[in-house]
Amino acid sequence: MSKVWFITGTSSGIGKELAQQVLAAGYQVALGARNTNDVADILAAYPETALTVTLDVTKEDEIVSSVNAITSKFGRIDVLVNNAGIGYFGSIEESEESEVRRMFEINFFGLAKLTNQVLPVMRAQRSGHILNVTSILGLVSYPAVGFYSATKFAVDGYTESLSKEVAPLGIKVTAIAPSSFRTDWAGRSANEAPNTIEDYKATAEANKNNIRNGSGKQAGDPVRAAQAIIKVVESENPPLRLLLGEASYKGANNKLTTLKADYDAWAETSVGADFPKEQA
């Protein structure tokens, strides 16, 4: 039986590339996009195995109607790829609360709501695979992306908990953590704080400019990223977390080293916060 994939954020970038490769591999795919005209070319190329659904993950009615449309056409959902998301640049102090809340609604709450709508389908099947596209910035953070990182740290923690809840039900869960890939994320897909504070020029503003200036020249290849995601889904034992890109791999391992150094240096203080064992 050909697996049915549901991929969000397919208008561009890794999401669109993934949808095309999954269809080329012979799977059936539902493409979620806020504007389905952006993926009309894919539907035209695969009219029998592709379905486009209008989906803004902040709109509950579109979440419900999308899942209903997919199960009506294909009868099941085997793979959910939560890829929709936006970015935002600014120091913590400079960032606008309205924009931060909007980003959380898309990157975290929208992802969670869609997952909740798909889970009953997968539970009934006693099978499925949920892949949440987070970021290396969900494991390691830097100046100018603090609130973006907060959304992705939230997704990472959510994913880990979810994996333990649904494993006995035959459902697999993976967090995909890319570094910088050659997509529009650092360009038109990310807003930024309109006002800057001079004191953050050397930290937040400098890093924001580095990211912006690198747009279109990132080391990450969306084609290879899509191939890696397909490999994970086809694996008998997929990882809980998949790092994508050399910068992601190095960043995560540097974080491990830093964490261990801190934990070991303060081990006595940490352990000493418990009641003495004879009083436990």
PDB file of N, CA and C in Angstrom, residues 10 14 23 28 51 55 59 67 73 81 100-101 112 115 124 137 140 150 154 162 174-175 187 257 259 269 272 274 280:
ATOM      1  N   THR A  10       3.983  23.893   1.774  1.00  0.00           N
ATOM      2  CA  THR A  10       4.544  23.377   0.518  1.00  0.00           C
ATOM      3  C   THR A  10       4.674  24.428  -0.579  1.00  0.00           C
ATOM      4  N   ILE A  14      11.926  23.773   1.415  1.00  0.00           N
ATOM      5  CA  ILE A  14      12.036  22.340   1.661  1.00  0.00           C
ATOM      6  C   ILE A  14      10.685  21.666   1.505  1.00  0.00           C
ATOM      7  N   LEU A  23       6.195  12.489  -4.221  1.00  0.00           N
ATOM      8  CA  LEU A  23       5.322  12.081  -5.326  1.00  0.00           C
ATOM      9  C   LEU A  23       6.108  11.310  -6.387  1.00  0.00           C
ATOM     10  N   GLN A  28       1.459   8.914  -2.260  1.00  0.00           N
ATOM     11  CA  GLN A  28       0.351   9.857  -2.406  1.00  0.00           C
ATOM     12  C   GLN A  28       0.586  11.011  -1.434  1.00  0.00           C
ATOM     13  N   LEU A  51      -3.014  15.890  -3.891  1.00  0.00           N
ATOM     14  CA  LEU A  51      -4.198  16.646  -3.489  1.00  0.00           C
ATOM     15  C   LEU A  51      -3.716  17.946  -2.868  1.00  0.00           C
ATOM     16  N   LEU A  55      -4.602  25.648   3.491  1.00  0.00           N
ATOM     17  CA  LEU A  55      -4.299  25.477   4.906  1.00  0.00           C
ATOM     18  C   LEU A  55      -3.467  26.618   5.467  1.00  0.00           C
ATOM     19  N   LYS A  59      -5.859  28.684  11.424  1.00  0.00           N
ATOM     20  CA  LYS A  59      -7.308  28.667  11.231  1.00  0.00           C
ATOM     21  C   LYS A  59      -7.836  27.253  11.448  1.00  0.00           C
ATOM     22  N   VAL A  67      -7.922  17.873   6.887  1.00  0.00           N
ATOM     23  CA  VAL A  67      -7.835  16.468   7.298  1.00  0.00           C
ATOM     24  C   VAL A  67      -9.020  15.681   6.746  1.00  0.00           C
ATOM     25  N   LYS A  73     -10.372  11.445   0.365  1.00  0.00           N
ATOM     26  CA  LYS A  73      -9.768  11.046  -0.913  1.00  0.00           C
ATOM     27  C   LYS A  73      -8.909   9.797  -0.786  1.00  0.00           C
ATOM     28  N   VAL A  81       3.974  15.808   7.961  1.00  0.00           N
ATOM     29  CA  VAL A  81       5.176  16.639   8.049  1.00  0.00           C
ATOM     30  C   VAL A  81       4.741  18.057   8.378  1.00  0.00           C
ATOM     31  N   VAL A 100       5.687  38.377  17.849  1.00  0.00           N
ATOM     32  CA  VAL A 100       6.141  37.168  18.546  1.00  0.00           C
ATOM     33  C   VAL A 100       4.972  36.216  18.762  1.00  0.00           C
ATOM     34  N   ARG A 101       3.838  36.755  19.196  1.00  0.00           N
ATOM     35  CA  ARG A 101       2.651  35.919  19.408  1.00  0.00           C
ATOM     36  C   ARG A 101       2.180  35.292  18.094  1.00  0.00           C
ATOM     37  N   ALA A 112       0.632  22.147  16.755  1.00  0.00           N
ATOM     38  CA  ALA A 112      -0.005  21.293  17.758  1.00  0.00           C
ATOM     39  C   ALA A 112      -1.469  21.024  17.411  1.00  0.00           C
ATOM     40  N   THR A 115      -1.626  18.555  14.513  1.00  0.00           N
ATOM     41  CA  THR A 115      -1.259  17.219  14.993  1.00  0.00           C
ATOM     42  C   THR A 115      -2.421  16.575  15.742  1.00  0.00           C
ATOM     43  N   ALA A 124      -6.388   5.246  15.107  1.00  0.00           N
ATOM     44  CA  ALA A 124      -7.293   4.235  14.568  1.00  0.00           C
ATOM     45  C   ALA A 124      -6.545   3.245  13.677  1.00  0.00           C
ATOM     46  N   LEU A 137      18.129  25.942  15.720  1.00  0.00           N
ATOM     47  CA  LEU A 137      17.848  27.010  16.680  1.00  0.00           C
ATOM     48  C   LEU A 137      16.824  26.571  17.724  1.00  0.00           C
ATOM     49  N   VAL A 140      20.040  25.179  19.924  1.00  0.00           N
ATOM     50  CA  VAL A 140      21.080  26.168  20.221  1.00  0.00           C
ATOM     51  C   VAL A 140      20.550  27.535  19.778  1.00  0.00           C
ATOM     52  N   ALA A 150      12.695  30.239  20.745  1.00  0.00           N
ATOM     53  CA  ALA A 150      11.728  29.837  21.762  1.00  0.00           C
ATOM     54  C   ALA A 150      10.607  28.992  21.149  1.00  0.00           C
ATOM     55  N   ALA A 154      10.200  24.968  21.961  1.00  0.00           N
ATOM     56  CA  ALA A 154       8.890  24.452  22.355  1.00  0.00           C
ATOM     57  C   ALA A 154       8.513  23.248  21.497  1.00  0.00           C
ATOM     58  N   LEU A 162       5.529  13.851  22.935  1.00  0.00           N
ATOM     59  CA  LEU A 162       4.595  13.172  22.055  1.00  0.00           C
ATOM     60  C   LEU A 162       5.115  11.794  21.658  1.00  0.00           C
ATOM     61  N   THR A 174       9.441  12.210  14.870  1.00  0.00           N
ATOM     62  CA  THR A 174      10.802  12.697  14.637  1.00  0.00           C
ATOM     63  C   THR A 174      10.811  14.217  14.558  1.00  0.00           C
ATOM     64  N   ALA A 175      11.784  14.833  15.200  1.00  0.00           N
ATOM     65  CA  ALA A 175      12.029  16.270  15.058  1.00  0.00           C
ATOM     66  C   ALA A 175      13.137  16.457  14.025  1.00  0.00           C
ATOM     67  N   GLY A 187      14.974  35.429   3.956  1.00  0.00           N
ATOM     68  CA  GLY A 187      14.620  36.555   3.096  1.00  0.00           C
ATOM     69  C   GLY A 187      13.212  37.036   3.362  1.00  0.00           C
ATOM     70  N   THR A 257      28.769  19.540  24.440  1.00  0.00           N
ATOM     71  CA  THR A 257      30.014  19.759  25.177  1.00  0.00           C
ATOM     72  C   THR A 257      29.849  20.836  26.236  1.00  0.00           C
ATOM     73  N   LEU A 259      26.989  21.871  27.624  1.00  0.00           N
ATOM     74  CA  LEU A 259      26.088  21.393  28.674  1.00  0.00           C
ATOM     75  C   LEU A 259      26.810  20.497  29.662  1.00  0.00           C
ATOM     76  N   THR A 269      26.705  20.934  43.632  1.00  0.00           N
ATOM     77  CA  THR A 269      25.615  21.840  44.010  1.00  0.00           C
ATOM     78  C   THR A 269      24.271  21.286  43.566  1.00  0.00           C
ATOM     79  N   GLY A 272      23.362  18.305  45.686  1.00  0.00           N
ATOM     80  CA  GLY A 272      23.185  18.749  47.069  1.00  0.00           C
ATOM     81  C   GLY A 272      21.854  19.439  47.337  1.00  0.00           C
ATOM     82  N   ASP A 274      18.986  18.070  46.910  1.00  0.00           N
ATOM     83  CA  ASP A 274      18.056  17.051  47.403  1.00  0.00           C
ATOM     84  C   ASP A 274      18.136  16.942  48.933  1.00  0.00           C
ATOM     85  N   ALA A 280      15.364  10.908  53.106  1.00  0.00           N
ATOM     86  CA  ALA A 280      14.459  10.778  51.953  1.00  0.00           C
ATOM     87  C   ALA A 280      13.317   9.801  52.250  1.00  0.00           C
TER      88      ALA A 280
END
